[in-house]
Short mmCIF file of C-alpha atoms and ligand atoms in Angstrom, two decimals:
data_model
loop_
_atom_site.label_atom_id
_atom_site.label_comp_id
_atom_site.label_asym_id
_atom_site.label_seq_id
_atom_site.Cartn_x
_atom_site.Cartn_y
_atom_site.Cartn_z
CA MET A 900 95.11 93.38 90.10
CA CYS A 901 95.45 91.88 86.48
CA ILE A 902 92.22 93.94 84.64
CA ASN A 903 92.93 91.65 81.11
CA ASP A 904 92.78 88.28 83.36
CA GLU A 905 90.23 85.75 82.29
CA ILE A 906 89.12 85.29 86.05
CA PHE A 907 88.51 89.37 86.37
CA LYS A 908 86.64 89.43 83.29
CA LEU A 909 84.28 86.42 84.12
CA TYR A 910 83.92 87.17 88.02
CA PRO A 911 84.87 91.06 88.12
CA PRO A 912 84.77 92.74 91.65
CA SER A 913 82.41 95.86 92.41
CA TRP A 914 82.98 98.94 90.63
CA LEU A 915 84.15 100.79 93.79
CA TYR A 916 87.40 98.38 94.55
CA VAL A 917 88.76 98.95 91.25
CA ARG A 918 88.20 102.61 91.61
CA ARG A 919 90.11 102.60 95.20
CA THR A 920 92.19 100.14 93.84
CA LEU A 921 93.73 102.02 90.63
CA LYS A 922 93.54 105.55 92.17
CA GLU A 923 95.65 103.55 95.05
CA ILE A 924 97.79 102.51 92.35
CA ILE A 925 98.37 104.82 90.49
CA LEU A 926 98.90 107.22 93.79
CA ALA A 927 101.34 104.93 95.17
CA ALA A 928 103.52 105.38 91.18
CA GLU A 929 102.67 109.03 91.94
CA LYS A 930 104.71 110.00 94.86
CA ASP A 931 107.36 106.94 94.39
CA GLY A 932 108.10 108.82 91.52
CA GLU A 933 106.94 106.36 89.08
CA GLU A 934 106.16 107.36 85.64
CA VAL A 935 102.09 105.89 85.15
CA SER A 936 101.09 104.83 81.93
CA ASP A 937 98.59 106.94 80.14
CA GLY A 938 96.22 103.44 79.90
CA LEU A 939 96.08 103.39 83.61
CA TYR A 940 94.83 107.31 83.64
CA GLU A 941 92.41 106.33 80.98
CA LEU A 942 91.24 103.01 83.11
CA HIS A 943 90.84 104.95 86.13
CA ALA A 944 88.96 107.50 84.36
CA ILE A 945 86.54 105.00 82.78
CA TYR A 946 85.49 103.73 87.00
CA LEU A 947 85.54 106.79 87.82
CA LEU A 948 81.87 107.25 85.37
CA PRO A 949 79.09 104.52 86.28
CA PRO A 950 79.38 101.05 84.78
CA GLN A 951 78.55 101.55 81.49
CA ASP A 952 76.17 98.17 81.81
CA GLY A 953 74.04 100.07 83.30
CA SER A 954 74.04 98.71 86.83
CA SER A 955 74.84 100.48 89.78
CA GLU A 956 78.15 100.87 90.88
CA LEU A 957 76.72 99.80 94.00
CA ALA A 958 75.72 96.89 92.87
CA SER A 959 74.52 94.24 95.72
CA LYS A 960 76.91 91.31 94.14
CA CYS A 961 80.93 90.88 92.80
CA TYR A 962 83.23 88.76 93.40
CA LYS A 963 86.29 87.96 95.02
CA THR A 964 88.96 86.51 93.92
CA PHE A 965 91.65 84.91 96.75
CA THR A 966 94.91 83.52 96.16
CA TYR A 967 96.73 81.08 98.29
CA THR A 968 99.53 78.78 98.27
CA VAL A 969 99.71 75.47 100.12
CA PRO A 970 102.66 75.52 103.22
CA PRO A 971 105.12 73.16 102.29
CA LYS A 972 104.76 70.63 105.08
CA SER A 973 101.07 70.16 103.37
CA ARG A 974 102.30 69.86 100.53
CA SER A 975 104.31 67.06 101.83
CA TYR A 976 101.92 65.53 103.89
CA LEU A 977 99.28 65.75 100.27
CA ALA A 978 102.08 64.34 97.96
CA CYS A 979 101.35 61.32 100.07
CA GLN A 980 97.49 61.02 99.60
CA THR A 981 96.44 60.33 95.68
CA ASP A 982 93.36 62.35 95.65
CA SER A 983 95.22 65.42 96.87
CA LYS A 984 97.57 65.27 93.95
CA LYS A 985 95.27 68.14 91.75
CA PHE A 986 95.29 70.62 95.31
CA LEU A 987 99.34 70.36 93.78
CA GLU A 988 99.22 70.69 90.95
CA GLU A 989 99.82 75.04 90.46
CA ASP A 990 102.05 76.35 93.47
CA GLU A 991 99.66 79.57 93.68
CA GLN A 992 95.47 78.56 93.43
CA LEU A 993 92.54 80.66 93.35
CA VAL A 994 89.18 80.58 95.21
CA THR A 995 86.68 83.02 93.48
CA LEU A 996 83.35 83.68 95.51
CA ARG A 997 80.15 85.86 94.66
CA VAL A 998 79.94 88.07 97.75
CA SER A 999 77.60 90.63 98.82
CA SER A 1000 78.93 94.40 99.17
CA ASN A 1001 75.37 95.25 100.35
CA MET A 1002 74.99 93.22 104.22
CA LEU A 1003 71.06 94.09 103.91
CA GLU A 1004 71.20 91.73 101.03
CA GLY A 1005 71.78 88.37 101.39
CA GLY A 1006 72.61 88.36 105.09
CA THR A 1007 76.36 87.99 107.02
CA GLY A 1008 76.38 84.96 104.86
CA CYS A 1009 77.73 86.57 102.07
CA SER A 1010 80.25 88.39 103.21
CA THR A 1011 84.04 86.69 104.11
CA TRP A 1012 84.82 87.31 107.56
CA PRO A 1013 88.23 87.30 109.02
CA ALA A 1014 87.57 83.89 111.21
CA GLY A 1015 86.65 82.51 108.15
CA LEU A 1016 89.41 83.57 106.10
CA LEU A 1017 92.16 82.59 108.81
CA LEU A 1018 90.11 79.54 108.94
CA SER A 1019 90.75 78.65 105.53
CA GLU A 1020 94.35 78.93 106.46
CA PHE A 1021 94.00 76.73 109.50
CA VAL A 1022 92.90 73.82 106.74
CA LEU A 1023 95.37 74.46 104.33
CA SER A 1024 98.33 74.42 107.39
CA HIS A 1025 96.81 71.43 108.66
CA PRO A 1026 95.39 68.92 106.11
CA GLU A 1027 95.90 66.12 108.29
CA LEU A 1028 93.71 67.05 110.78
CA PHE A 1029 90.90 67.01 107.76
CA PHE A 1030 91.99 64.04 104.95
CA GLY A 1031 89.23 61.44 105.07
CA LYS A 1032 87.36 62.82 107.37
CA ASN A 1033 83.68 63.69 107.23
CA CYS A 1034 83.34 67.55 107.90
CA LEU A 1035 80.37 69.69 108.67
CA GLU A 1036 80.45 73.14 108.83
CA VAL A 1037 78.19 75.13 110.44
CA GLY A 1038 77.25 78.97 109.26
CA ALA A 1039 79.32 78.05 106.05
CA GLY A 1040 78.83 81.49 104.61
CA THR A 1041 80.36 82.20 101.33
CA GLY A 1042 82.07 78.43 101.10
CA MET A 1043 85.36 79.34 100.83
CA VAL A 1044 86.66 76.79 103.88
CA GLY A 1045 84.11 74.18 102.19
CA VAL A 1046 85.85 74.68 98.50
CA LEU A 1047 89.23 74.12 100.43
CA LEU A 1048 88.14 70.79 101.94
CA ALA A 1049 86.56 69.50 98.75
CA ARG A 1050 90.32 70.18 97.49
CA ILE A 1051 91.97 68.54 100.07
CA GLY A 1052 90.33 65.31 99.58
CA THR A 1053 88.37 65.10 103.20
CA GLY A 1054 85.85 62.45 103.16
CA LYS A 1055 81.67 63.46 103.01
CA ILE A 1056 81.49 67.43 103.23
CA MET A 1057 78.33 68.72 104.97
CA LEU A 1058 77.98 72.95 104.36
CA THR A 1059 75.12 74.15 106.44
CA ASP A 1060 73.70 77.66 107.29
CA GLY A 1061 70.22 78.82 108.65
CA SER A 1062 70.18 81.76 105.90
CA LEU A 1063 68.54 79.74 102.45
CA ALA A 1064 69.62 83.01 101.04
CA THR A 1065 73.40 82.25 102.14
CA LEU A 1066 72.80 78.46 100.92
CA ALA A 1067 71.78 79.44 97.86
CA ASN A 1068 75.07 81.64 97.25
CA LEU A 1069 77.05 79.35 98.78
CA LYS A 1070 76.14 76.84 95.99
CA ASN A 1071 76.78 79.07 93.55
CA ASN A 1072 80.34 79.77 94.77
CA LEU A 1073 80.66 75.91 94.97
CA SER A 1074 79.41 75.82 91.24
CA ILE A 1075 81.89 78.57 90.61
CA ASN A 1076 85.17 76.46 91.99
CA ASN A 1077 84.58 73.18 90.03
CA VAL A 1078 83.37 71.71 93.19
CA GLU A 1079 80.19 69.31 92.81
CA VAL A 1080 77.36 69.33 95.19
CA GLU A 1081 74.99 66.49 95.60
CA GLU A 1082 71.52 67.59 94.90
CA ALA A 1083 69.45 68.92 98.14
CA GLN A 1084 67.45 66.29 100.42
CA GLN A 1085 64.75 66.47 101.55
CA ALA A 1086 64.54 68.86 105.20
CA ASN A 1087 63.50 65.31 107.19
CA SER A 1088 65.79 62.43 104.62
CA ASP A 1089 67.93 60.71 106.20
CA LEU A 1090 71.68 63.07 107.05
CA ASN A 1091 73.71 59.75 107.34
CA THR A 1092 72.77 57.71 104.24
CA HIS A 1093 76.21 57.48 101.63
CA SER A 1094 76.23 58.47 98.28
CA SER A 1095 78.63 58.94 95.58
CA THR A 1096 79.46 62.78 95.90
CA ARG A 1097 81.19 64.13 98.83
CA VAL A 1098 79.96 67.85 99.16
CA GLU A 1099 76.44 68.81 100.31
CA CYS A 1100 74.32 71.68 101.51
CA ARG A 1101 72.01 72.34 103.42
CA GLN A 1102 69.84 74.40 105.90
CA LEU A 1103 70.83 73.60 109.84
CA THR A 1104 68.77 76.26 112.18
CA TRP A 1105 71.04 75.92 115.26
CA GLU A 1106 67.72 76.60 117.46
CA THR A 1107 66.17 74.15 115.71
CA LEU A 1108 67.33 70.80 115.80
CA PHE A 1109 66.16 67.23 114.30
CA ASP A 1110 66.57 64.34 116.32
CA LYS A 1111 68.60 63.21 113.30
CA GLU A 1112 71.19 66.07 113.17
CA ARG A 1113 71.38 65.40 116.72
CA ASN A 1114 73.15 61.95 115.31
CA LEU A 1115 75.26 63.29 112.14
CA ASP A 1116 78.27 61.23 111.01
CA CYS A 1117 80.93 63.77 111.30
CA ASN A 1118 84.74 63.61 112.46
CA VAL A 1119 85.03 67.18 112.79
CA ILE A 1120 82.95 70.43 112.77
CA LEU A 1121 83.98 73.44 112.36
CA GLY A 1122 82.74 77.50 112.03
CA ALA A 1123 84.26 80.91 111.83
CA ASP A 1124 82.68 84.31 112.78
CA LEU A 1125 79.64 82.50 114.29
CA ILE A 1126 79.72 84.27 118.23
CA TYR A 1127 79.08 88.04 117.55
CA ASP A 1128 75.56 87.69 118.48
CA PRO A 1129 75.14 87.13 122.22
CA LEU A 1130 71.55 85.45 121.51
CA ASN A 1131 73.08 82.78 119.20
CA ILE A 1132 75.92 81.19 121.59
CA PRO A 1133 73.66 79.06 123.43
CA PRO A 1134 72.04 77.50 120.58
CA LEU A 1135 75.64 76.87 118.88
CA VAL A 1136 77.21 75.34 122.01
CA ASN A 1137 73.60 73.38 122.37
CA LEU A 1138 74.66 72.07 118.49
CA LEU A 1139 77.95 71.16 119.68
CA ALA A 1140 77.36 69.14 123.07
CA SER A 1141 74.66 66.69 120.56
CA LEU A 1142 77.49 66.32 118.18
CA LEU A 1143 80.67 66.03 119.68
CA PRO A 1144 80.04 63.28 122.53
CA VAL A 1145 78.71 60.98 119.37
CA GLY A 1146 81.77 58.48 119.32
CA ARG A 1147 81.91 55.55 116.20
CA PRO A 1148 84.47 52.83 116.96
CA ILE A 1149 87.83 52.81 115.32
CA ARG A 1150 87.86 50.39 112.40
CA THR A 1151 91.10 48.54 111.69
CA ASN A 1152 90.98 46.32 108.40
CA GLY A 1153 87.42 46.59 108.26
CA LEU A 1154 86.46 45.60 111.53
CA GLU A 1155 85.53 47.20 114.09
CA GLN A 1156 87.17 47.84 117.62
CA ASN A 1157 85.85 48.54 121.33
CA VAL A 1158 87.90 51.87 120.77
CA TYR A 1159 85.68 54.57 119.75
CA GLU A 1160 86.43 58.51 118.16
CA TYR A 1161 84.97 61.60 118.98
CA PRO A 1162 84.26 64.21 116.89
CA VAL A 1163 86.57 67.96 117.94
CA ALA A 1164 85.11 70.78 116.90
CA PHE A 1165 87.23 73.73 115.29
CA ILE A 1166 86.00 77.24 115.62
CA ALA A 1167 87.49 80.58 114.82
CA SER A 1168 86.05 84.06 116.28
CA ALA A 1169 87.38 87.19 115.33
CA ILE A 1170 87.44 88.78 119.27
CA ARG A 1171 85.22 92.35 118.90
CA ASN A 1172 83.59 91.87 122.48
CA PRO A 1173 85.69 90.32 124.83
CA ASP A 1174 82.20 90.16 127.16
CA THR A 1175 80.45 87.66 124.35
CA LEU A 1176 84.14 85.33 124.03
CA VAL A 1177 84.08 84.93 128.08
CA TYR A 1178 80.42 84.33 127.50
CA PHE A 1179 80.93 81.83 124.93
CA VAL A 1180 83.93 80.20 127.23
CA GLU A 1181 81.44 79.84 130.07
CA THR A 1182 79.14 78.51 127.96
CA VAL A 1183 81.02 75.88 126.33
CA ARG A 1184 82.41 74.81 129.64
CA LYS A 1185 78.57 74.91 131.04
CA ALA A 1186 77.72 71.89 128.81
CA GLY A 1187 80.40 70.03 129.57
CA LEU A 1188 82.45 70.31 127.34
CA LYS A 1189 86.52 71.03 126.90
CA MET A 1190 87.70 73.78 124.97
CA ALA A 1191 91.05 75.25 124.38
CA GLU A 1192 92.65 77.27 122.14
CA VAL A 1193 94.71 75.86 119.51
CA GLY A 1194 98.54 75.96 120.53
CA GLU A 1195 101.30 78.75 119.28
CA THR A 1196 102.71 75.39 116.97
CA MET A 1197 99.14 75.00 115.38
CA ARG A 1198 99.03 78.40 114.64
CA PRO A 1199 97.68 78.69 110.20
CA ALA A 1200 100.58 79.81 108.65
CA ILE A 1201 99.97 82.58 106.59
CA CYS A 1202 98.77 81.03 102.93
CA LEU A 1203 96.11 83.69 102.07
CA THR A 1204 97.81 86.51 99.71
CA GLY A 1205 97.35 89.87 99.32
CA ILE A 1206 95.05 90.75 102.19
CA SER A 1207 96.79 92.90 104.09
CA ASP A 1208 93.91 94.36 106.04
CA LEU A 1209 93.69 90.77 107.89
CA ASP A 1210 94.76 90.95 110.91
CA ARG A 1211 95.29 87.82 112.28
CA SER A 1212 96.15 88.59 116.09
CA THR A 1213 92.69 89.03 116.92
CA ILE A 1214 90.96 85.83 116.24
CA LEU A 1215 91.54 82.88 118.29
CA ILE A 1216 90.99 78.96 116.55
CA HIS A 1217 89.37 77.25 119.67
CA LYS A 1218 89.71 73.34 119.57
CA ILE A 1219 86.66 71.42 121.12
CA GLN A 1220 85.81 68.07 122.16
CA ALA A 1221 83.57 66.19 124.54
CA TRP A 1222 84.68 65.48 127.91
CA LYS A 1223 86.05 61.61 127.29
CA ASP A 1224 89.41 60.98 129.21
C1 LIG B 1353 79.70 86.09 109.81
S1 LIG B 1353 79.25 85.40 108.86
C2 LIG B 1353 80.30 83.58 108.98
C3 LIG B 1353 80.10 83.11 107.64
C4 LIG B 1353 81.11 82.20 107.05
N1 LIG B 1353 81.58 81.42 108.37
C5 LIG B 1353 82.58 82.70 107.32
O1 LIG B 1353 83.43 83.15 108.34
O2 LIG B 1353 82.69 84.07 106.40
C6 LIG B 1353 78.00 84.10 110.44
C7 LIG B 1353 76.94 82.87 109.41
O3 LIG B 1353 76.35 82.30 110.69
C8 LIG B 1353 74.80 81.93 110.08
N2 LIG B 1353 74.21 81.91 111.21
C9 LIG B 1353 74.03 82.48 112.05
N3 LIG B 1353 72.79 82.38 112.89
C10 LIG B 1353 72.66 81.33 112.55
C11 LIG B 1353 71.93 79.79 112.93
N4 LIG B 1353 71.17 80.59 114.58
N5 LIG B 1353 71.84 78.82 112.29
C12 LIG B 1353 72.57 78.87 111.46
N6 LIG B 1353 73.23 79.43 111.06
C13 LIG B 1353 73.32 80.84 111.58
C14 LIG B 1353 74.31 83.13 109.46
O4 LIG B 1353 73.65 83.13 108.34
C15 LIG B 1353 76.21 83.19 108.47
O5 LIG B 1353 76.13 82.86 107.17
#
């Protein structure tokens, strides 16, 4: 933790997080017999008191800054894609997110979730699946995946969530990370109109799909940590069953062929209750979609650094497609 870092000053983590981290550092140093500087003790003493600006140490909004590296294979791929040069400028890169430290404010979408972090690593590990594609994220939450898609250089990116509070926070996070967002369109406007800006945020509630949303122009659908509540599963699967069979003719040299490309969904899920996962798998199969876990060779590389508490082994990524063989 670099307390004098500009990022830290602009986007501070929660007071309690800093206090705990300083304590851990001091305890670890003392245990190893290292000399702890007076400055560190003094800083810890400051964080033992409530914040001086009068805000609560349990302030509901704070910032999390993630560092990540782009795996060498992804770098080589992206180096050939002119749009993505910026993505490769620095070895270690940052994503800063405003999050809620209190689930009651802003809903689940204002926190980061393990499956969202693993899906972020999947995007960084497999840019070839997303580059130049129109991507739709459902239940986009804090926008971590959206920021990375924008940096990779996908086609159009549509970030959606059912919660308006989450969407407001998501837009703020895109702005923090210099991702330009297209102004919100009217709820009943045509989602397939082309515009110069690539990133759009809009409310999309799985239970209330409009006809236009059944025909979204997307190549890839992404989602993370969406299947924690069994009640959410039928509407989510219904959404996938509406969008995945919508094929688009493949164009070569600007000419349409009689060959169609169908969208693919990548859904990352942390396994908390195995019955909920079984129910999800059954519902997907009953909807006539095919579903498989991404194979070992496709498992993401470890790209996010400094998050030792992320247990990647408990998170699955499923690839879901319409039966079109
Ligand atoms: C556990 S959070 C995961 C957020 C993000 N994908 C991540 O991994 O960090 C679940 C997200 O799904 C959204 N969500 C839940 N039910 C929904 C529904 N029926 N329609 C649309 N969005 C929904 C929530 O608002 C929330 O943002």
